[in-house]
Amino acid sequence: TYSYTISKTGYADNTGNVVVDNDKTVNVTLGLAKYTVTFEVLNMAGNPISGARVDLGILTETTDTSGIAIFEVAPSTYDYEVRREGYTPVTGEVEITGNRAVQVSLIKESAEIPLTLIAVVTIVVVVAIAIALFLIKRPTSKGVHFPRFGANR
């Protein structure tokens, strides 16, 4: 009885035993190696973000309370996207040739000002300017008169 180990880069080792009593052929199938890829998702202050969605290739995981999402994948190059409501999504590419840690920092999205608020503020500013111009054009106490809008000359 002989022990054997078959190995190839990028594949999981296959180990077994064989009894050699005559000519013997042993068929062995090697599966792709699996590596652990750990994503750590943080905010700009370095604090973990829980509940972030991490897409790695066609796989999806959600970060835990420590901001961690873990994948088991074959060696390859993968696109990834990390997103969480209220943050700007981050995309990238990662090459997996062994166990790998990937740290991603998400930036908080700025609050957008609703268009109606912008319109109201614009109207208020225009009215304030019109009132200021009207008051400037009024007669002064020293008897000097400035022409009024639409006044006859």
GROMACS .gro file of C-alpha atoms in nm:
model
  153
    1THR     CA    1   0.000   0.000   0.000
    2TYR     CA    2   0.128   0.339  -0.102
    3SER     CA    3   0.005   0.683  -0.002
    4TYR     CA    4  -0.011   0.959  -0.262
    5THR     CA    5  -0.087   1.330  -0.282
    6ILE     CA    6  -0.166   1.494  -0.614
    7SER     CA    7  -0.134   1.873  -0.621
    8LYS     CA    8  -0.148   2.148  -0.877
    9THR     CA    9  -0.145   2.524  -0.827
   10GLY     CA   10  -0.501   2.658  -0.814
   11TYR     CA   11  -0.650   2.317  -0.728
   12ALA     CA   12  -0.727   2.140  -0.403
   13ASP     CA   13  -0.486   1.859  -0.318
   14ASN     CA   14  -0.611   1.501  -0.354
   15THR     CA   15  -0.467   1.247  -0.111
   16GLY     CA   16  -0.528   0.873  -0.105
   17ASN     CA   17  -0.386   0.522  -0.082
   18VAL     CA   18  -0.331   0.261  -0.351
   19VAL     CA   19  -0.243  -0.108  -0.333
   20VAL     CA   20  -0.005  -0.203  -0.610
   21ASP     CA   21  -0.025  -0.571  -0.693
   22ASN     CA   22   0.001  -0.549  -1.075
   23ASP     CA   23  -0.001  -0.266  -1.322
   24LYS     CA   24  -0.238  -0.016  -1.167
   25THR     CA   25  -0.403   0.303  -1.292
   26VAL     CA   26  -0.555   0.545  -1.043
   27ASN     CA   27  -0.790   0.811  -1.178
   28VAL     CA   28  -0.787   1.124  -0.967
   29THR     CA   29  -1.004   1.433  -1.004
   30LEU     CA   30  -0.875   1.761  -0.872
   31GLY     CA   31  -1.129   2.025  -0.772
   32LEU     CA   32  -1.055   2.394  -0.787
   33ALA     CA   33  -0.903   2.532  -0.471
   34LYS     CA   34  -1.128   2.747  -0.252
   35TYR     CA   35  -0.994   3.054  -0.081
   36THR     CA   36  -1.145   3.273   0.187
   37VAL     CA   37  -1.201   3.636   0.087
   38THR     CA   38  -1.287   3.863   0.379
   39PHE     CA   39  -1.434   4.207   0.311
   40GLU     CA   40  -1.414   4.464   0.591
   41VAL     CA   41  -1.645   4.760   0.529
   42LEU     CA   42  -1.578   5.081   0.723
   43ASN     CA   43  -1.698   5.440   0.725
   44MET     CA   44  -1.450   5.725   0.679
   45ALA     CA   45  -1.396   5.740   1.057
   46GLY     CA   46  -1.282   5.377   1.053
   47ASN     CA   47  -1.595   5.237   1.219
   48PRO     CA   48  -1.754   4.916   1.085
   49ILE     CA   49  -2.068   4.940   0.872
   50SER     CA   50  -2.313   4.658   0.932
   51GLY     CA   51  -2.579   4.564   0.679
   52ALA     CA   52  -2.371   4.660   0.373
   53ARG     CA   53  -2.432   4.447   0.064
   54VAL     CA   54  -2.113   4.304  -0.085
   55ASP     CA   55  -2.130   4.153  -0.435
   56LEU     CA   56  -1.828   3.945  -0.542
   57GLY     CA   57  -1.878   3.816  -0.894
   58ILE     CA   58  -2.220   3.647  -0.881
   59LEU     CA   59  -2.207   3.594  -0.503
   60THR     CA   60  -2.365   3.826  -0.246
   61GLU     CA   61  -2.311   3.857   0.129
   62THR     CA   62  -2.415   4.115   0.390
   63THR     CA   63  -2.173   4.257   0.646
   64ASP     CA   64  -2.221   4.161   1.011
   65THR     CA   65  -2.204   4.401   1.308
   66SER     CA   66  -1.823   4.406   1.271
   67GLY     CA   67  -1.852   4.518   0.907
   68ILE     CA   68  -1.731   4.176   0.785
   69ALA     CA   69  -1.854   3.969   0.487
   70ILE     CA   70  -1.684   3.637   0.406
   71PHE     CA   71  -1.676   3.447   0.076
   72GLU     CA   72  -1.528   3.109  -0.026
   73VAL     CA   73  -1.424   3.128  -0.393
   74ALA     CA   74  -1.204   2.963  -0.654
   75PRO     CA   75  -0.892   3.146  -0.769
   76SER     CA   76  -0.978   3.406  -1.030
   77THR     CA   77  -1.022   3.780  -1.076
   78TYR     CA   78  -1.358   3.911  -0.956
   79ASP     CA   79  -1.543   4.241  -0.984
   80TYR     CA   80  -1.695   4.360  -0.658
   81GLU     CA   81  -1.944   4.621  -0.546
   82VAL     CA   82  -2.012   4.736  -0.190
   83ARG     CA   83  -2.325   4.938  -0.117
   84ARG     CA   84  -2.525   5.055   0.183
   85GLU     CA   85  -2.818   5.296   0.193
   86GLY     CA   86  -2.694   5.646   0.271
   87TYR     CA   87  -2.343   5.579   0.132
   88THR     CA   88  -2.185   5.612  -0.211
   89PRO     CA   89  -2.130   5.262  -0.359
   90VAL     CA   90  -1.773   5.143  -0.418
   91THR     CA   91  -1.672   4.913  -0.704
   92GLY     CA   92  -1.344   4.744  -0.780
   93GLU     CA   93  -1.164   4.433  -0.890
   94VAL     CA   94  -0.977   4.181  -0.679
   95GLU     CA   95  -0.748   3.897  -0.787
   96ILE     CA   96  -0.777   3.585  -0.572
   97THR     CA   97  -0.470   3.360  -0.564
   98GLY     CA   98  -0.495   3.271  -0.196
   99ASN     CA   99  -0.681   3.380   0.116
  100ARG     CA  100  -0.737   3.753   0.090
  101ALA     CA  101  -0.859   4.047   0.301
  102VAL     CA  102  -1.017   4.347   0.126
  103GLN     CA  103  -1.087   4.669   0.317
  104VAL     CA  104  -1.343   4.910   0.171
  105SER     CA  105  -1.428   5.257   0.304
  106LEU     CA  106  -1.771   5.398   0.221
  107ILE     CA  107  -1.836   5.773   0.205
  108LYS     CA  108  -2.163   5.904   0.343
  109GLU     CA  109  -2.382   6.060   0.074
  110SER     CA  110  -2.455   6.427   0.121
  111ALA     CA  111  -2.817   6.508   0.184
  112GLU     CA  112  -2.975   6.638  -0.132
  113ILE     CA  113  -3.185   6.954  -0.103
  114PRO     CA  114  -3.531   6.900  -0.246
  115LEU     CA  115  -3.608   7.109  -0.556
  116THR     CA  116  -3.914   7.268  -0.389
  117LEU     CA  117  -3.695   7.400  -0.107
  118ILE     CA  118  -3.456   7.553  -0.361
  119ALA     CA  119  -3.752   7.719  -0.541
  120VAL     CA  120  -3.892   7.864  -0.216
  121VAL     CA  121  -3.553   8.000  -0.109
  122THR     CA  122  -3.504   8.155  -0.455
  123ILE     CA  123  -3.845   8.328  -0.439
  124VAL     CA  124  -3.774   8.461  -0.089
  125VAL     CA  125  -3.439   8.604  -0.202
  126VAL     CA  126  -3.591   8.769  -0.512
  127VAL     CA  127  -3.871   8.926  -0.304
  128ALA     CA  128  -3.618   9.050  -0.047
  129ILE     CA  129  -3.409   9.211  -0.320
  130ALA     CA  130  -3.720   9.375  -0.473
  131ILE     CA  131  -3.824   9.517  -0.136
  132ALA     CA  132  -3.471   9.647  -0.073
  133LEU     CA  133  -3.463   9.818  -0.412
  134PHE     CA  134  -3.808   9.970  -0.353
  135LEU     CA  135  -3.699  10.110  -0.016
  136ILE     CA  136  -3.380  10.257  -0.163
  137LYS     CA  137  -3.580  10.440  -0.433
  138ARG     CA  138  -3.812  10.611  -0.180
  139PRO     CA  139  -3.773  10.988  -0.108
  140THR     CA  140  -3.521  11.066   0.161
  141SER     CA  141  -3.581  11.291   0.461
  142LYS     CA  142  -3.352  11.561   0.314
  143GLY     CA  143  -3.592  11.630   0.033
  144VAL     CA  144  -3.394  11.455  -0.239
  145HIS     CA  145  -3.621  11.245  -0.450
  146PHE     CA  146  -3.527  10.945  -0.656
  147PRO     CA  147  -3.752  10.851  -0.945
  148ARG     CA  148  -4.006  10.584  -0.860
  149PHE     CA  149  -4.083  10.294  -1.086
  150GLY     CA  150  -4.335  10.408  -1.347
  151ALA     CA  151  -4.337  10.771  -1.220
  152ASN     CA  152  -4.405  11.053  -1.467
  153ARG     CA  153  -4.109  11.279  -1.535
   0.00000   0.00000   0.00000
